[in-house]
Amino acid sequence: MAVAILTAGPSIEHAAAQTSSPRDIVGVWAEDEGQLKFEVFEVGEGYEARIIHSSRVMEADGRTFKADTLNPDPALRSRSLEGTVLLSGLTWSPEHRRWERGNLYDGSSGRTYSAHVSLVDGHMELRGYLGVPLLGQTVILRRVQ
């Protein structure tokens, strides 16, 4: 699976995330390599994230966001990917101690993947996948704010 905003990485699954509150996910998160940075915020009873930076959806100048030309909705194809919600519908699962049932939008392909998020040892593990989590990719992010 080629998820443009995710980097190939280890398939990391943990039995229990280390978090004390569903709101622990709120804040700004970034990859160590600087490829991806986004802000997670609360929406109703769930959580979403908007793009702050993603090298995969930037023009060659590294400052200008590309247009959402591959969006399946023709009405959205002229919008900039800047600030676009890339992660939506995440809800806290007390049983699994992670955020589940999310959708991950890949602006560089126009595809949407299923997603879940765990917080482990102070970092975020974002897993995007098609079908089952085993067939996905995980990206590791650290809190920046």
Backbone as a ProteinNet text record, in pm:
[ID]
protein_1_A
[PRIMARY]
MAVAILTAGPSIEHAAAQTSSPRDIVGVWAEDEGQLKFEVFEVGEGYEARIIHSSRVMEADGRTFKADTLNPDPALRSRSLEGTVLLSGLTWSPEHRRWERGNLYDGSSGRTYSAHVSLVDGHMELRGYLGVPLLGQTVILRRVQ
[TERTIARY]
85.3	0	88.7	61.7	139.8	56	81.6	13.4	110.7	79	173.9	215.1	128.2	170.3	234.9	229.1	292.7	423.8	516.6	641.5	638.9	710.4	718.6	784.4	729.1	784.1	743.8	787.8	757.3	609.3	562.2	424.3	423.9	386.5	394.3	254.3	224.4	96.9	127.1	57.6	77.3	-53.6	-45.5	-166.1	-242.2	-171.4	-238	-157.2	-221.9	-155.5	-137.1	-36.7	-7.8	-62	-188.1	-249.6	-347.9	-365.7	-455.5	-588.5	-595.6	-716.2	-732.3	-855.3	-877.5	-825.7	-819.2	-771.3	-619.1	-547.6	-401.1	-353.9	-439.3	-403.4	-399.8	-467.3	-478.8	-342.5	-309	-183.4	-122.5	0.6	73.4	175	177.4	262.9	344.1	468.6	554	643.9	678	778.2	915.1	1005.6	1141.3	1211.5	1184.7	1250.4	1188.6	1079.4	1016.3	928.8	897.1	815.3	668.1	622.1	481	462.6	371.8	336.5	188.2	114.2	-28	-75.1	-192.2	-252.1	-378.1	-385.8	-503.3	-590.8	-720.5	-814.8	-942.6	-1018.3	-1143.1	-1257.8	-1341.9	-1461.5	-1574.9	-1665.6	-1772.5	-1713.9	-1749	-1695.7	-1576.9	-1528.5	-1416.8	-1301.4	-1206.5	-1085.1	-1052.3	-994.9	-950.5	-812.6	-747.1	-616.5	-609.5	-550.7	-532.1	-382.6	-352.7	-213.9	-155	-37.7	43	153.7	213.8	318.8	323.3	339.6	364.3	444	566.7	651.6	591.2	503.3	442.4	333.6	285	180.8	225.4	356.9	412.9	469.5	464.3	527.6	679.7	752	898	964.6	899.6	959.9	959.3	885.6	882.4	799.2	735.2	653.9	507.9	481.9	347.7	282.1	160.4	85.9	29.8	26.6	-34.2	-185.7	-250.5	-397	-441.2	-562.2	-619.2	-676.3	-595.7	-640.3	-691	-653.6	-695.3	-812.3	-871.7	-985.2	-1098.9	-1163.5	-1274.8	-1394.6	-1403	-1510.1	-1460.6	-1510.4	-1463.2	-1472.1	-1565.9	-1582.7	-1466.6	-1388.8	-1278	-1141.5	-1134.7	-1006.4	-926.2	-988.4	-913.1	-866	-910.9	-869.8	-723.9	-661.3	-525.7	-532.5	-428.8	-422.3	-379.1	-341.9	-302.6	-418.6	-395	-496.3	-605.2	-593	-693.6	-697.7	-817.2	-831.4	-784.6	-677.6	-624.4	-666.2	-702.9	-742.1	-875.4	-975.9	-1108	-1174.8	-1277	-1358.8	-1296.5	-1183	-1119.7	-1201.6	-1228.9	-1299.4	-1220.7	-1224.8	-1151.1	-1214.9	-1133.5	-1179.2	-1118.4	-1197.3	-1142.8	-1093.1	-1157.8	-1118.7	-978.3	-949.7	-819.3	-720.8	-769.1	-688.6	-616.5	-694.9	-644.2	-762.2	-731.5	-832.8	-853.6	-978.8	-1009.7	-1115.1	-1146	-1250.8	-1226.7	-1100	-1067.5	-1050.8	-1047.4	-1020.8	-900	-810.9	-687.7	-692.6	-699	-705.5	-565.8	-533.3	-404.7	-423.5	-387.7	-406.8	-323.5	-216	-133.5	-189.8	-286	-347.8	-499.3	-557.9	-702.4	-771	-693.7	-749.6	-769	-864.4	-890.2	-870.6	-798.2	-765.7	-829.3	-844.3	-884	-762.1	-786.3	-673.6	-707.4	-602.8	-613.3	-484.2	-492.4	-380.4	-361.6	-235.2	-198.7	-91.2	-90.8	17.5	95.4	224.8	309.5	444.2	485.1	615.9	637.8	533.1	546.5	540.8	517.9	505.4	373.4	336.1	213.2	246.7	167.4	177.1	47.8	58.6	-54.6	-47.2	-148.2	-151.9	-260.7	-222.8	-315.4	-320	-441.7	-453.2	-579.1	-576.2	-692.6	-736.4	-861.4	-910.3	-877.2	-763.3	-722.7	-592.6	-575.7	-455.7	-325	-325	-204	-149	-237.6	-197.9	-174	-122.2	-102	39.8	53.2	181.5	162.8	267.6	266.5	368.8	330.5	422.7	430.9	551.9	577.5	595.1	523	530.6	557	614.1	641.5	563.8	522.7	451.5	548.6	505.4	586.3	526	397.9	333.8	234.5
-117.6	0	122.2	213.5	336	449.8	486.5	599.2	714.7	814.8	921.6	999.6	1014.8	1092.5	1005.5	875.4	784.7	737.8	708.4	651	504.3	426.2	284.1	271.9	188.4	175.4	44.1	18.8	-107	-118.8	-240.8	-266.9	-284.3	-178.3	-179.1	-185.9	-290.2	-303.8	-333.5	-267.7	-287.3	-329.2	-415.2	-464	-350.7	-257.2	-146.1	-19.5	84	212.8	271.1	353.9	413.1	554.6	567.6	698.5	700.3	816.9	826.4	890.9	958.1	1030.4	1030.4	1020.3	1029	1160	1266.7	1397.1	1403	1298.8	1296.7	1309	1282.7	1287.4	1431	1523.4	1661.8	1730.2	1799.8	1873.5	1864.5	1912.1	1910	1797	1717.4	1599.3	1605.1	1554.5	1555.5	1433.1	1391.8	1286.7	1344.9	1262.6	1309.2	1362.8	1303.4	1345.5	1470.4	1520.3	1641.2	1622	1496.9	1469.3	1502.1	1496.6	1513.5	1584.6	1682.1	1752.9	1785.1	1753.7	1783.1	1816.5	1880.2	1918.9	1836.2	1770.1	1692.2	1778.6	1775.8	1854.5	1774.8	1817.1	1750.3	1803.3	1712.4	1748.1	1662.7	1725.8	1649.5	1546.8	1421	1313.7	1243.2	1295	1232.9	1328.9	1287.5	1365	1367.2	1480	1498.2	1560.2	1559.2	1623.6	1695.9	1814.1	1890.7	1901.1	1903.3	1910.1	2046.6	2045.2	2166.1	2163.1	2043.6	2023.9	1877.2	1850	1715.4	1729.4	1681.4	1696.4	1629.3	1533.1	1461.6	1542.3	1647.4	1729.4	1874.9	1894.8	2028	2039.7	2160.4	2188.1	2180.8	2187	2175.2	2282.5	2398.1	2504.2	2471.8	2365.9	2324.6	2413.6	2516.3	2608.7	2612.1	2584.4	2594.3	2456.4	2449.6	2323.8	2301.1	2175.8	2139.5	2150.8	2154.6	2150.3	2004.9	1986.7	1854.1	1794.4	1790.4	1754.1	1611.1	1522	1381.9	1347.4	1448.5	1424.6	1359.7	1255.8	1192.7	1286.8	1394.2	1492.5	1605	1611.9	1714.5	1857.3	1883.7	2018.6	2058.3	1960.8	1989.4	1988.6	1959.7	1942.6	2071.4	2185.4	2310.7	2366.3	2307.3	2359.1	2322.4	2403.2	2375.2	2267	2185.5	2083.8	2143.7	2271.3	2337.3	2336.2	2285.3	2282.5	2178.6	2095.7	1993.5	1892.7	1847.2	1741.8	1611.9	1555.1	1430.7	1311	1334.4	1227.6	1266.7	1180.5	1214.3	1091.4	1117.3	1010.4	924.9	965.4	885.2	892.1	777.7	772	685.5	722.9	654.7	519.2	414.5	281.7	248.5	254.1	221.1	76.6	-10.6	-151.5	-172	-107.9	-123.2	-12.8	87	199.8	268.2	294.6	367	431.6	514.6	582.4	498.8	466.4	373.9	431.4	354.1	384.4	516.5	551.2	675.2	655.7	767	769.8	858.2	812.6	883.4	920.1	1050.5	1097.3	1124.6	1066.8	1085.4	1180.3	1305.9	1407.8	1387.4	1309.8	1289.2	1180.8	1102.5	999.7	1013.8	1091	1104.7	986.6	896.4	778.1	800.6	727.9	732.2	592.3	585.2	459.2	456.6	339.6	326.5	358.2	399.9	436.3	415.3	389.7	395.9	453.3	504.5	573.5	520.7	497.9	460.9	556.9	584.8	660.6	562.6	549.7	453.7	519.4	514.9	568.5	711.4	793.7	934.9	965.9	867.8	896.2	842	891.8	850.1	747.8	642	543.1	551.4	605.5	620.6	509.9	426	313.9	337.4	342.1	353.5	221	179.6	48	37.3	-59.2	-98.5	-234.7	-249.7	-379.9	-408.9	-469.9	-507.3	-436.5	-402.1	-329.6	-399.2	-531	-605.5	-564	-518	-481	-330.8	-268.6	-124.8	-83.7	42.9	101.8	187.8	194.7	275.6	387	505	617.4	658.2	689	729.6	881.1	945.5	1090.7	1126.9	1243.9	1296.1	1425.9	1451.1	1576	1693.1	1799.5	1920.3	2033.7	2026.4	2129.6	2063.4
0	0	0	-84.5	-91.5	-35.5	86.6	148.7	144.4	67	40.6	163.7	261.8	377.2	483.1	464	559.3	501.3	587	542.2	576	498.9	530.8	666.3	747.3	881.5	940.6	1060	1123.9	1154.2	1154.6	1193.7	1344	1413.5	1559	1615.8	1688.4	1756.1	1901.9	1990.5	2133.6	2196.3	2295.4	2361.6	2428.5	2487	2554.2	2536.4	2489.3	2477.8	2616.5	2630.5	2760.4	2763.6	2795.8	2802.8	2918.6	2977.3	3091.1	3055.4	2942.3	2905.1	2753.4	2703.4	2558.6	2498.6	2577.1	2527.5	2513.1	2555.3	2543.6	2399.1	2304.1	2162.2	2108.8	2176.9	2129.9	2134.1	2024.1	2016.7	1878.3	1866.5	1740.2	1745.8	1639.5	1629.7	1501.4	1505.4	1386.7	1384.2	1263.7	1244.8	1275	1322.4	1351.2	1227.1	1111.4	987.4	926.3	984.1	934.7	812.2	777.4	659.3	680.6	804.6	832.9	966	967.2	1089.6	1082.2	1190.3	1191.9	1331.9	1337.8	1464.8	1488.1	1603.4	1641.5	1730.8	1704	1782.4	1803.3	1903.2	1939.4	1853.6	1805.5	1730.2	1785.8	1859	1922.4	2017.8	1996.5	2080.4	2015.9	1903.9	1833.1	1815.1	1730.9	1708.1	1560	1516.7	1379.2	1380.9	1264.6	1251.8	1118.8	1120.5	997.3	967	838.9	792.4	824.9	884.7	899.8	795.2	778.2	677.5	638.7	511.2	461.5	332.9	333.7	216.1	93.4	113.1	1.5	-67.9	-4.5	-67.6	-84.8	-91.3	-111	-252.7	-304.9	-434.3	-417.4	-527	-525	-439.4	-420.9	-340.1	-190	-150.9	-10.6	79.9	24.8	105.2	63	-64	-118.6	-122.3	-70.2	-75.2	-215.1	-256.9	-384.2	-373.4	-488.4	-493	-474.9	-429.9	-402.7	-532.3	-637.7	-772.9	-786.8	-697.2	-707.3	-614.7	-554.7	-465.4	-543.4	-487.9	-558.4	-579.4	-502.6	-517.8	-609.8	-732.7	-827.2	-773.2	-685.4	-630.2	-539.5	-490.4	-398.5	-467.3	-593.7	-662.4	-678.8	-667.5	-682.9	-548.6	-437.6	-306.1	-276.3	-195.2	-148.8	-41.7	-32.8	72.1	206.5	206.8	331.3	430.4	549.1	653.5	634.4	532.4	505.4	619.2	653	753.9	690.6	746.6	693.7	777.3	901.1	991.7	1052.6	1039.4	1090.6	1151.7	1232.2	1286.3	1394.4	1449.2	1554.7	1682.3	1740.3	1868.1	1964.9	2091	2196.7	2226.1	2230.7	2269.2	2405.1	2513.3	2645.5	2651.6	2577.9	2578.4	2520.6	2407	2341.9	2380.5	2453.7	2498.5	2382.1	2276.7	2160.1	2088.6	1989.7	1910.2	1784.3	1755.8	1646.5	1552.9	1450.2	1352.3	1279.8	1262.1	1192.9	1043.5	973.1	829.7	805.9	720.2	687	539.5	510.2	371.8	319.4	205.7	139.5	22.9	43.7	-58.8	-183.5	-176.4	-295.2	-386.6	-336.7	-421.3	-428.2	-337.3	-330.6	-264.2	-205.1	-141.1	8.5	63.8	206.7	263.6	373.9	440.3	578.6	634.3	774	859.1	984.3	1070.4	1216.6	1293.8	1439.2	1494	1616.2	1678.9	1820.2	1856.5	1993	2041.6	2171.3	2233.2	2318.9	2289.5	2358.3	2388.6	2513.8	2554.8	2506.4	2512.3	2476.8	2329.2	2243.5	2100.8	2046.7	1930.3	1863.9	1756.3	1751.3	1645.2	1564.6	1443.3	1353.2	1249.7	1246.6	1152.5	1049.4	922.1	810.7	737.5	694.5	631.1	545.9	457.1	378.5	429.1	460.2	504.7	649.3	673.3	808.6	845.8	973.8	1016.5	979.8	971.6	937	801.4	712.3	576.3	562.3	665.3	661.1	691.9	721.6	757.2	881.2	961.2	1081.7	1068.9	1111.9	1118.7	1265.5	1308.8	1448.2	1450.9	1544	1557.6	1702.7	1723.2	1857.4	1875.3	1998.4	2028.2	2017	1948	1938.8	2018.2	2051.3	2134.1	2225
[MASK]
+++++++++++++++++++++++++++++++++++++++++++++++++++++++++++++++++++++++++++++++++++++++++++++++++++++++++++++++++++++++++++++++++++++++++++++++++

